[in-house]
Structure formats: structure tokens, C-alpha cells
Amino acid sequence: MATDRPTSASVSTKERPNRSGETETAILEAARDLLAEGGVDALSMRMVADRVGLSATAIYHHFAGKQDLVKRVVETGYQRFEEYGCEVMKSYPRGSLELLIALGEGYVRFAFENQAYFRVLFNIQRDPRDVEELPAGGGYHVLRQCVLEAMENGAIRQADPDLVAHYLWTNVHGLVTLILACNIQKCDCAAEVTLGSPVELYRAFTTFLTDGLRPPPSDSRKTQ
Amino acid sequence: MATDRPTSASVSTKERPNRSGETETAILEAARDLLAEGGVDALSMRMVADRVGLSATAIYHHFAGKQDLVKRVVETGYQRFEEYGCEVMKSYPRGSLELLIALGEGYVRFAFENQAYFRVLFNIQRDPRDVEELPAGGGYHVLRQCVLEAMENGAIRQADPDLVAHYLWTNVHGLVTLILACNIQKCDCAAEVTLGSPVELYRAFTTFLTDGLRPPPSDSRKTQ
DNA sequence: GGCTCGTAGTTAACGCTGTTAAGCTAACGC
DNA sequence: GCGTTAGCTTAACAGCGTTAACTACGAGCC
């Protein structure tokens, strides 16, 4: 079985059969693939080991346990997430409301293009002890900065920037988790209407986000 | 072991040692407790069986499997959720914006008072095949009806009622899942500010919900 | 009464899981 | 050359969901 390992082969040269770093990344990649294929339940130590060509226990020489392995995989996924956000920021003027909206759309888009990562990243079943080591770290600060600039620019109302940032975050996060959880855009509970793709749904929300639910002044009905 | 069963005791009377319904509810109650205590991972067939005083395999005479058992437990939890919503509806005038806000607050409150149920109810890892049998069924229709009435009453802007209902839903759902997932109201990523309890956070959001993020006319800065 | 049938439970077992312990081998430092 | 360590192995443990085969018992029927 060990002879199946691609990197060990029959190299009798000076180089070690497999430098630690190589095995580690091989494990991470196998774990990432399994995670993307079938979620965190599909990721078992033995399956990962099989793909890499090692015994399951070998993984414990590189990672503290399954939880640690998953965390490490997710960290790389989160980097992708941050890159995604940075990409969006290049396309819209700083301090604009449009940028805030676009960041939200990027969040939704990322979540659905990387569902497996997202599910694990924000796994609602997460161990409470991990709380402090969690996602959104860099991402949140970027969002908050954009909110601050938009506020200074007069693009959004004056308020606690953290409050606004959280508000924006909960909006997109709710959309994503709800769709992931029960496919709201096409289940019967969501009425007969088809509400379109997640991103389309988000776009349809933006009016409410920017102008609220209260009727505009022109909407001259009885004002309750 | 079987002699430990509270209901079997040494009743030699005509009545069966344990009517099917009794055992079933006993199993459901034990499962519910385990779920509430430690989430879905803490609920194992053997643990449930232990609590009821049966062997694990006995459960399979009453439920198709673990998934079925969990689903049945969650259904009862969801009933509680609906009752919660109905309670809120009694306290606010129909067709009012306040009722919509209050329904949201009820959602948040319920989620945190019944975290275990909520986590399972909206478990992001759910089997996709269960989609159609899922939550929010009655709850969504109630929400939609309230939105419709508020719209007719001129309390909120004219729009697709499903869109508005979903918007309101994603808002509260995002708040709940985000806090459950990474405790946003007190993690460092959420800046140094403490944003208060979930319900307080929701209340702080309501201005954005009703009036949007755009600055009010009085906010006379450069309007970008 | 005896027979059959269905219900509610049992034990044993299968294959899977994460994880630990003990041992082996090859390379490195001295 | 020797001791140490990294990297891996196999064996094993305890737990999991689930299945199969079996037992005990009450109800209905001839």
C-alpha cells in the first residue's frame, strides 16, 4: 500500500521519500476535494488517507485530529473568500453605496460557487470553543472600512459603522443560509413564484436595503 | 436491563407492559432532551435507548432510522415555533409595520431560547432530499399574509409580497445563524464594540429595515 | 383449546467512524 | 557508531447506525 505513494516511488537518491510539507499539502488537497464533493460528513480520516496513499493514522503526524484538519482546509477556503472580496472592490468606487451592494453580491456568489467551503466555514454545528478563531476576520474589517467610507461620503446614513456592517452581513448571510438550508427560492413554502437564482434574489432585495420597507412619499395611500 | 423500564415494572394485569404510543413518545422525549443538551451529534440511537430503558434496535420498531427520529423530534419543535409566532400576532395590530418587526423579533427570540431545535431545524448540512418536507411551512404563510396586509394598509411599500416576506425572513435568519455560527456580537472580528443580545441587535437593525441605508433628506451632506 | 399472526422487544453482528498505542525504518546530528 | 527524531506502519479500542435472526406475548379465529 505504501508503495502506491506517487512521491515515494523508487527514488534511491539523496532526497527523502517525502518531505513533510509535501505530504501535508497532499492531505489537505485530498481533504478539500472530499469536503467539496460531499460535505464534512464525507470527509473521513480513512478516506483522506486512501486518496493520499497513506494509512489513516499517518495523518495524525501532521494534524492534531479531524477537527484540526477540517479547520486547516477551511482556512484555505477562507483565503479564497477574501480574494473574492478584494476583486469586487477593484470594480466599484470607494465610498459608494454600489460597492457595499456589490460586496454583498460577491458574498452570495462566492457562497454558491463554493458551497462546501461555505457550509463548513459557517457550520452552525461548530464547536463553541472554536468561536474566536473564526471566519470573516479580514473580510469583516474590509467591509467595515467600506461602510465607514460610504458614511463619510454621505452615501449611507450616519450610524454606528459596526451596526451597519453587521446589518449588511446578516442580510447576505441570511439569504445564503436560508437557500442552502431549505432551498427557499423554489420550495412550495415560498409560494408558487419562482424567485430566481440566489444572486437575482439578492438584487431584488437591494431596493429594500437602500430605501427600506416604508413606502416612498410618492406612494400616497393611507399612511396607517 | 429491560426490567429497569419504568412502565413495565411488575404489572401482571390485563394491560400490555407498554402500549406502542407510550414507548414512542418516551423515545421522542429522550431524543428531544439529548438534542437540546448537545445538538444532533449528542443524539445517538444507543443513548436514546439507554434513557428509555430499551435496546438501541428497539427504536427501529417505531422509527425508520436516526434521520426519521430527528425529523420527528424537530417537527414538534417547529410546532412550538408556530405557536410562538401566533402569540406575537395577538399583540400587534394587523396590517401594521410594527407587527412585521415584532414577528422578526419573535423569530430571533425563539431561535435563542430553543437553540438546539433551531440548529437542527435549519441545519445547513441537511440532506437535500428532505428539502420539500421542510420548516417554515405554516410560518411562512403567516408571514406572507402579514406582509400582504401591511402592503394593503400602506404600512410598507408596494412590491411582490413574496419578495418582501423573504427579505424579512433572510434578515432575521441571517442574524440568528451568524450569531450561532460565530458569536458575532462579541468576537473580535466584530470590533471592540459589544453589540448586545441578539434581540437588542435586531432592534438596532429595525431603522435600516424600515428606512433603508440611504441617508434621510435631512442628512445634508454631499449626496455623492 | 390450539393455531396463526402481528407487535415489541432482545442479542449478535457488520462495517463504518475517530483515535491511541506500540513498533518499525530511514535520515540527521554529534 | 550511536541516539534521536520524523514519518510511517499495523493492531486495537470504543463508539456509531443499521440489519438479521430470534423470543415472548397478546389478539383473533376456527
PDB file of N, CA and C in Angstrom, chain A residues 117-185:
ATOM      1  N   TYR A 117     -17.258  24.697   0.997  1.00  0.00           N
ATOM      2  CA  TYR A 117     -16.465  25.528   1.892  1.00  0.00           C
ATOM      3  C   TYR A 117     -17.366  26.343   2.799  1.00  0.00           C
ATOM      4  N   PHE A 118     -18.342  26.966   2.172  1.00  0.00           N
ATOM      5  CA  PHE A 118     -19.209  27.855   2.935  1.00  0.00           C
ATOM      6  C   PHE A 118     -19.934  27.111   4.048  1.00  0.00           C
ATOM      7  N   ARG A 119     -20.420  25.920   3.710  1.00  0.00           N
ATOM      8  CA  ARG A 119     -21.144  25.139   4.700  1.00  0.00           C
ATOM      9  C   ARG A 119     -20.257  24.836   5.905  1.00  0.00           C
ATOM     10  N   VAL A 120     -19.024  24.527   5.637  1.00  0.00           N
ATOM     11  CA  VAL A 120     -18.115  24.207   6.730  1.00  0.00           C
ATOM     12  C   VAL A 120     -17.666  25.478   7.442  1.00  0.00           C
ATOM     13  N   LEU A 121     -17.400  26.492   6.646  1.00  0.00           N
ATOM     14  CA  LEU A 121     -16.923  27.771   7.184  1.00  0.00           C
ATOM     15  C   LEU A 121     -17.894  28.305   8.232  1.00  0.00           C
ATOM     16  N   PHE A 122     -19.155  28.250   7.905  1.00  0.00           N
ATOM     17  CA  PHE A 122     -20.162  28.774   8.818  1.00  0.00           C
ATOM     18  C   PHE A 122     -21.033  27.656   9.353  1.00  0.00           C
ATOM     19  N   ASN A 123     -20.406  26.538   9.601  1.00  0.00           N
ATOM     20  CA  ASN A 123     -21.180  25.403  10.073  1.00  0.00           C
ATOM     21  C   ASN A 123     -21.835  25.730  11.394  1.00  0.00           C
ATOM     22  N   ILE A 124     -23.124  25.696  11.354  1.00  0.00           N
ATOM     23  CA  ILE A 124     -23.916  26.080  12.500  1.00  0.00           C
ATOM     24  C   ILE A 124     -23.711  25.121  13.675  1.00  0.00           C
ATOM     25  N   GLN A 125     -23.138  23.973  13.383  1.00  0.00           N
ATOM     26  CA  GLN A 125     -22.928  22.963  14.413  1.00  0.00           C
ATOM     27  C   GLN A 125     -21.546  23.066  15.053  1.00  0.00           C
ATOM     28  N   ARG A 126     -20.859  24.108  14.717  1.00  0.00           N
ATOM     29  CA  ARG A 126     -19.463  24.232  15.141  1.00  0.00           C
ATOM     30  C   ARG A 126     -19.269  24.185  16.652  1.00  0.00           C
ATOM     31  N   ASP A 127     -18.141  23.642  17.009  1.00  0.00           N
ATOM     32  CA  ASP A 127     -17.767  23.603  18.419  1.00  0.00           C
ATOM     33  C   ASP A 127     -17.613  25.020  18.945  1.00  0.00           C
ATOM     34  N   PRO A 128     -18.316  25.348  20.036  1.00  0.00           N
ATOM     35  CA  PRO A 128     -18.287  26.713  20.571  1.00  0.00           C
ATOM     36  C   PRO A 128     -16.883  27.176  20.955  1.00  0.00           C
ATOM     37  N   ARG A 129     -16.020  26.225  21.242  1.00  0.00           N
ATOM     38  CA  ARG A 129     -14.675  26.604  21.668  1.00  0.00           C
ATOM     39  C   ARG A 129     -13.861  27.212  20.527  1.00  0.00           C
ATOM     40  N   ASP A 130     -14.298  26.944  19.301  1.00  0.00           N
ATOM     41  CA  ASP A 130     -13.568  27.456  18.148  1.00  0.00           C
ATOM     42  C   ASP A 130     -13.923  28.898  17.830  1.00  0.00           C
ATOM     43  N   VAL A 131     -14.926  29.396  18.549  1.00  0.00           N
ATOM     44  CA  VAL A 131     -15.515  30.667  18.191  1.00  0.00           C
ATOM     45  C   VAL A 131     -14.498  31.736  17.822  1.00  0.00           C
ATOM     46  N   GLU A 132     -13.528  31.884  18.682  1.00  0.00           N
ATOM     47  CA  GLU A 132     -12.649  33.031  18.481  1.00  0.00           C
ATOM     48  C   GLU A 132     -11.745  32.895  17.258  1.00  0.00           C
ATOM     49  N   GLU A 133     -11.576  31.672  16.782  1.00  0.00           N
ATOM     50  CA  GLU A 133     -10.653  31.504  15.656  1.00  0.00           C
ATOM     51  C   GLU A 133     -11.393  31.601  14.337  1.00  0.00           C
ATOM     52  N   LEU A 134     -12.511  32.312  14.349  1.00  0.00           N
ATOM     53  CA  LEU A 134     -13.369  32.129  13.197  1.00  0.00           C
ATOM     54  C   LEU A 134     -13.415  33.123  12.067  1.00  0.00           C
ATOM     55  N   PRO A 135     -14.204  32.788  11.082  1.00  0.00           N
ATOM     56  CA  PRO A 135     -14.133  33.381   9.754  1.00  0.00           C
ATOM     57  C   PRO A 135     -14.197  34.884   9.758  1.00  0.00           C
ATOM     58  N   ALA A 136     -14.426  35.432   8.644  1.00  0.00           N
ATOM     59  CA  ALA A 136     -14.790  36.820   8.494  1.00  0.00           C
ATOM     60  C   ALA A 136     -13.736  37.775   9.035  1.00  0.00           C
ATOM     61  N   GLY A 137     -12.702  37.233   9.676  1.00  0.00           N
ATOM     62  CA  GLY A 137     -11.690  38.090  10.276  1.00  0.00           C
ATOM     63  C   GLY A 137     -11.336  39.261   9.380  1.00  0.00           C
ATOM     64  N   GLY A 138     -10.478  39.004   8.384  1.00  0.00           N
ATOM     65  CA  GLY A 138     -10.081  40.065   7.472  1.00  0.00           C
ATOM     66  C   GLY A 138     -11.251  40.628   6.699  1.00  0.00           C
ATOM     67  N   GLY A 139     -12.122  39.734   6.286  1.00  0.00           N
ATOM     68  CA  GLY A 139     -13.274  40.141   5.489  1.00  0.00           C
ATOM     69  C   GLY A 139     -14.134  41.171   6.190  1.00  0.00           C
ATOM     70  N   TYR A 140     -14.341  40.966   7.475  1.00  0.00           N
ATOM     71  CA  TYR A 140     -15.191  41.912   8.198  1.00  0.00           C
ATOM     72  C   TYR A 140     -14.566  43.296   8.246  1.00  0.00           C
ATOM     73  N   HIS A 141     -13.266  43.336   8.475  1.00  0.00           N
ATOM     74  CA  HIS A 141     -12.612  44.629   8.570  1.00  0.00           C
ATOM     75  C   HIS A 141     -12.684  45.401   7.258  1.00  0.00           C
ATOM     76  N   VAL A 142     -12.584  44.666   6.166  1.00  0.00           N
ATOM     77  CA  VAL A 142     -12.721  45.301   4.850  1.00  0.00           C
ATOM     78  C   VAL A 142     -14.118  45.888   4.707  1.00  0.00           C
ATOM     79  N   LEU A 143     -15.109  45.093   5.056  1.00  0.00           N
ATOM     80  CA  LEU A 143     -16.498  45.556   4.969  1.00  0.00           C
ATOM     81  C   LEU A 143     -16.711  46.793   5.825  1.00  0.00           C
ATOM     82  N   ARG A 144     -16.211  46.710   7.049  1.00  0.00           N
ATOM     83  CA  ARG A 144     -16.389  47.837   7.966  1.00  0.00           C
ATOM     84  C   ARG A 144     -15.744  49.109   7.402  1.00  0.00           C
ATOM     85  N   GLN A 145     -14.593  48.958   6.819  1.00  0.00           N
ATOM     86  CA  GLN A 145     -13.900  50.109   6.234  1.00  0.00           C
ATOM     87  C   GLN A 145     -14.723  50.714   5.103  1.00  0.00           C
ATOM     88  N   CYS A 146     -15.292  49.846   4.273  1.00  0.00           N
ATOM     89  CA  CYS A 146     -16.132  50.325   3.167  1.00  0.00           C
ATOM     90  C   CYS A 146     -17.355  51.057   3.694  1.00  0.00           C
ATOM     91  N   VAL A 147     -17.923  50.532   4.759  1.00  0.00           N
ATOM     92  CA  VAL A 147     -19.075  51.183   5.381  1.00  0.00           C
ATOM     93  C   VAL A 147     -18.678  52.562   5.883  1.00  0.00           C
ATOM     94  N   LEU A 148     -17.536  52.621   6.534  1.00  0.00           N
ATOM     95  CA  LEU A 148     -17.036  53.883   7.082  1.00  0.00           C
ATOM     96  C   LEU A 148     -16.853  54.920   5.975  1.00  0.00           C
ATOM     97  N   GLU A 149     -16.266  54.486   4.905  1.00  0.00           N
ATOM     98  CA  GLU A 149     -16.020  55.414   3.788  1.00  0.00           C
ATOM     99  C   GLU A 149     -17.324  55.872   3.159  1.00  0.00           C
ATOM    100  N   ALA A 150     -18.266  54.944   3.030  1.00  0.00           N
ATOM    101  CA  ALA A 150     -19.564  55.307   2.457  1.00  0.00           C
ATOM    102  C   ALA A 150     -20.280  56.301   3.360  1.00  0.00           C
ATOM    103  N   MET A 151     -20.079  56.153   4.641  1.00  0.00           N
ATOM    104  CA  MET A 151     -20.706  57.044   5.606  1.00  0.00           C
ATOM    105  C   MET A 151     -20.093  58.433   5.521  1.00  0.00           C
ATOM    106  N   GLU A 152     -18.787  58.473   5.444  1.00  0.00           N
ATOM    107  CA  GLU A 152     -18.093  59.752   5.325  1.00  0.00           C
ATOM    108  C   GLU A 152     -18.458  60.439   4.018  1.00  0.00           C
ATOM    109  N   ASN A 153     -18.706  59.622   3.034  1.00  0.00           N
ATOM    110  CA  ASN A 153     -19.024  60.131   1.699  1.00  0.00           C
ATOM    111  C   ASN A 153     -20.493  60.543   1.576  1.00  0.00           C
ATOM    112  N   GLY A 154     -21.258  60.266   2.613  1.00  0.00           N
ATOM    113  CA  GLY A 154     -22.672  60.613   2.570  1.00  0.00           C
ATOM    114  C   GLY A 154     -23.520  59.657   1.749  1.00  0.00           C
ATOM    115  N   ALA A 155     -22.946  58.536   1.382  1.00  0.00           N
ATOM    116  CA  ALA A 155     -23.690  57.576   0.561  1.00  0.00           C
ATOM    117  C   ALA A 155     -24.687  56.780   1.389  1.00  0.00           C
ATOM    118  N   ILE A 156     -24.403  56.636   2.667  1.00  0.00           N
ATOM    119  CA  ILE A 156     -25.353  55.976   3.565  1.00  0.00           C
ATOM    120  C   ILE A 156     -25.540  56.841   4.808  1.00  0.00           C
ATOM    121  N   ARG A 157     -26.593  56.537   5.542  1.00  0.00           N
ATOM    122  CA  ARG A 157     -26.924  57.347   6.705  1.00  0.00           C
ATOM    123  C   ARG A 157     -25.864  57.239   7.806  1.00  0.00           C
ATOM    124  N   GLN A 158     -25.836  58.222   8.668  1.00  0.00           N
ATOM    125  CA  GLN A 158     -24.923  58.227   9.806  1.00  0.00           C
ATOM    126  C   GLN A 158     -25.391  57.230  10.852  1.00  0.00           C
ATOM    127  N   ALA A 159     -24.501  56.333  11.233  1.00  0.00           N
ATOM    128  CA  ALA A 159     -24.847  55.352  12.259  1.00  0.00           C
ATOM    129  C   ALA A 159     -23.565  54.660  12.719  1.00  0.00           C
ATOM    130  N   ASP A 160     -23.715  53.819  13.699  1.00  0.00           N
ATOM    131  CA  ASP A 160     -22.574  53.029  14.154  1.00  0.00           C
ATOM    132  C   ASP A 160     -22.098  52.150  13.003  1.00  0.00           C
ATOM    133  N   PRO A 161     -20.865  52.329  12.549  1.00  0.00           N
ATOM    134  CA  PRO A 161     -20.384  51.555  11.383  1.00  0.00           C
ATOM    135  C   PRO A 161     -20.434  50.041  11.606  1.00  0.00           C
ATOM    136  N   ASP A 162     -20.200  49.626  12.839  1.00  0.00           N
ATOM    137  CA  ASP A 162     -20.286  48.191  13.137  1.00  0.00           C
ATOM    138  C   ASP A 162     -21.714  47.687  12.956  1.00  0.00           C
ATOM    139  N   LEU A 163     -22.642  48.523  13.375  1.00  0.00           N
ATOM    140  CA  LEU A 163     -24.040  48.141  13.251  1.00  0.00           C
ATOM    141  C   LEU A 163     -24.414  47.970  11.776  1.00  0.00           C
ATOM    142  N   VAL A 164     -23.992  48.932  10.974  1.00  0.00           N
ATOM    143  CA  VAL A 164     -24.311  48.874   9.543  1.00  0.00           C
ATOM    144  C   VAL A 164     -23.611  47.681   8.890  1.00  0.00           C
ATOM    145  N   ALA A 165     -22.363  47.495   9.246  1.00  0.00           N
ATOM    146  CA  ALA A 165     -21.618  46.378   8.662  1.00  0.00           C
ATOM    147  C   ALA A 165     -22.288  45.049   9.008  1.00  0.00           C
ATOM    148  N   HIS A 166     -22.697  44.935  10.252  1.00  0.00           N
ATOM    149  CA  HIS A 166     -23.375  43.702  10.659  1.00  0.00           C
ATOM    150  C   HIS A 166     -24.712  43.541   9.964  1.00  0.00           C
ATOM    151  N   TYR A 167     -25.368  44.664   9.777  1.00  0.00           N
ATOM    152  CA  TYR A 167     -26.661  44.605   9.099  1.00  0.00           C
ATOM    153  C   TYR A 167     -26.490  44.074   7.678  1.00  0.00           C
ATOM    154  N   LEU A 168     -25.516  44.608   6.992  1.00  0.00           N
ATOM    155  CA  LEU A 168     -25.258  44.152   5.626  1.00  0.00           C
ATOM    156  C   LEU A 168     -24.878  42.679   5.619  1.00  0.00           C
ATOM    157  N   TRP A 169     -24.073  42.319   6.585  1.00  0.00           N
ATOM    158  CA  TRP A 169     -23.594  40.945   6.653  1.00  0.00           C
ATOM    159  C   TRP A 169     -24.742  39.965   6.910  1.00  0.00           C
ATOM    160  N   THR A 170     -25.572  40.301   7.900  1.00  0.00           N
ATOM    161  CA  THR A 170     -26.672  39.389   8.217  1.00  0.00           C
ATOM    162  C   THR A 170     -27.618  39.235   7.032  1.00  0.00           C
ATOM    163  N   ASN A 171     -27.757  40.301   6.252  1.00  0.00           N
ATOM    164  CA  ASN A 171     -28.634  40.228   5.093  1.00  0.00           C
ATOM    165  C   ASN A 171     -28.183  39.161   4.112  1.00  0.00           C
ATOM    166  N   VAL A 172     -26.947  39.276   3.693  1.00  0.00           N
ATOM    167  CA  VAL A 172     -26.472  38.308   2.694  1.00  0.00           C
ATOM    168  C   VAL A 172     -26.314  36.924   3.305  1.00  0.00           C
ATOM    169  N   HIS A 173     -25.895  36.902   4.548  1.00  0.00           N
ATOM    170  CA  HIS A 173     -25.699  35.599   5.200  1.00  0.00           C
ATOM    171  C   HIS A 173     -27.034  34.875   5.364  1.00  0.00           C
ATOM    172  N   GLY A 174     -28.034  35.621   5.714  1.00  0.00           N
ATOM    173  CA  GLY A 174     -29.359  35.030   5.854  1.00  0.00           C
ATOM    174  C   GLY A 174     -29.856  34.468   4.541  1.00  0.00           C
ATOM    175  N   LEU A 175     -29.668  35.238   3.499  1.00  0.00           N
ATOM    176  CA  LEU A 175     -30.084  34.779   2.180  1.00  0.00           C
ATOM    177  C   LEU A 175     -29.413  33.460   1.825  1.00  0.00           C
ATOM    178  N   VAL A 176     -28.122  33.437   2.021  1.00  0.00           N
ATOM    179  CA  VAL A 176     -27.351  32.242   1.662  1.00  0.00           C
ATOM    180  C   VAL A 176     -27.742  31.038   2.510  1.00  0.00           C
ATOM    181  N   THR A 177     -27.761  31.209   3.826  1.00  0.00           N
ATOM    182  CA  THR A 177     -28.045  30.063   4.693  1.00  0.00           C
ATOM    183  C   THR A 177     -29.462  29.550   4.502  1.00  0.00           C
ATOM    184  N   LEU A 178     -30.368  30.471   4.259  1.00  0.00           N
ATOM    185  CA  LEU A 178     -31.752  30.059   4.065  1.00  0.00           C
ATOM    186  C   LEU A 178     -31.897  29.238   2.786  1.00  0.00           C
ATOM    187  N   ILE A 179     -31.262  29.686   1.749  1.00  0.00           N
ATOM    188  CA  ILE A 179     -31.344  28.942   0.485  1.00  0.00           C
ATOM    189  C   ILE A 179     -30.627  27.602   0.624  1.00  0.00           C
ATOM    190  N   LEU A 180     -29.474  27.626   1.252  1.00  0.00           N
ATOM    191  CA  LEU A 180     -28.741  26.377   1.440  1.00  0.00           C
ATOM    192  C   LEU A 180     -29.537  25.423   2.327  1.00  0.00           C
ATOM    193  N   ALA A 181     -30.233  25.974   3.299  1.00  0.00           N
ATOM    194  CA  ALA A 181     -30.937  25.119   4.253  1.00  0.00           C
ATOM    195  C   ALA A 181     -32.214  24.537   3.677  1.00  0.00           C
ATOM    196  N   CYS A 182     -32.997  25.343   2.994  1.00  0.00           N
ATOM    197  CA  CYS A 182     -34.261  24.793   2.520  1.00  0.00           C
ATOM    198  C   CYS A 182     -34.665  25.296   1.168  1.00  0.00           C
ATOM    199  N   ASN A 183     -33.665  25.750   0.416  1.00  0.00           N
ATOM    200  CA  ASN A 183     -33.915  25.996  -0.990  1.00  0.00           C
ATOM    201  C   ASN A 183     -35.119  26.899  -1.204  1.00  0.00           C
ATOM    202  N   ILE A 184     -35.156  27.998  -0.444  1.00  0.00           N
ATOM    203  CA  ILE A 184     -36.356  28.836  -0.441  1.00  0.00           C
ATOM    204  C   ILE A 184     -36.788  29.309  -1.814  1.00  0.00           C
ATOM    205  N   GLN A 185     -35.836  29.427  -2.728  1.00  0.00           N
ATOM    206  CA  GLN A 185     -36.268  30.044  -3.980  1.00  0.00           C
ATOM    207  C   GLN A 185     -37.112  29.122  -4.834  1.00  0.00           C
TER     208      GLN A 185
END
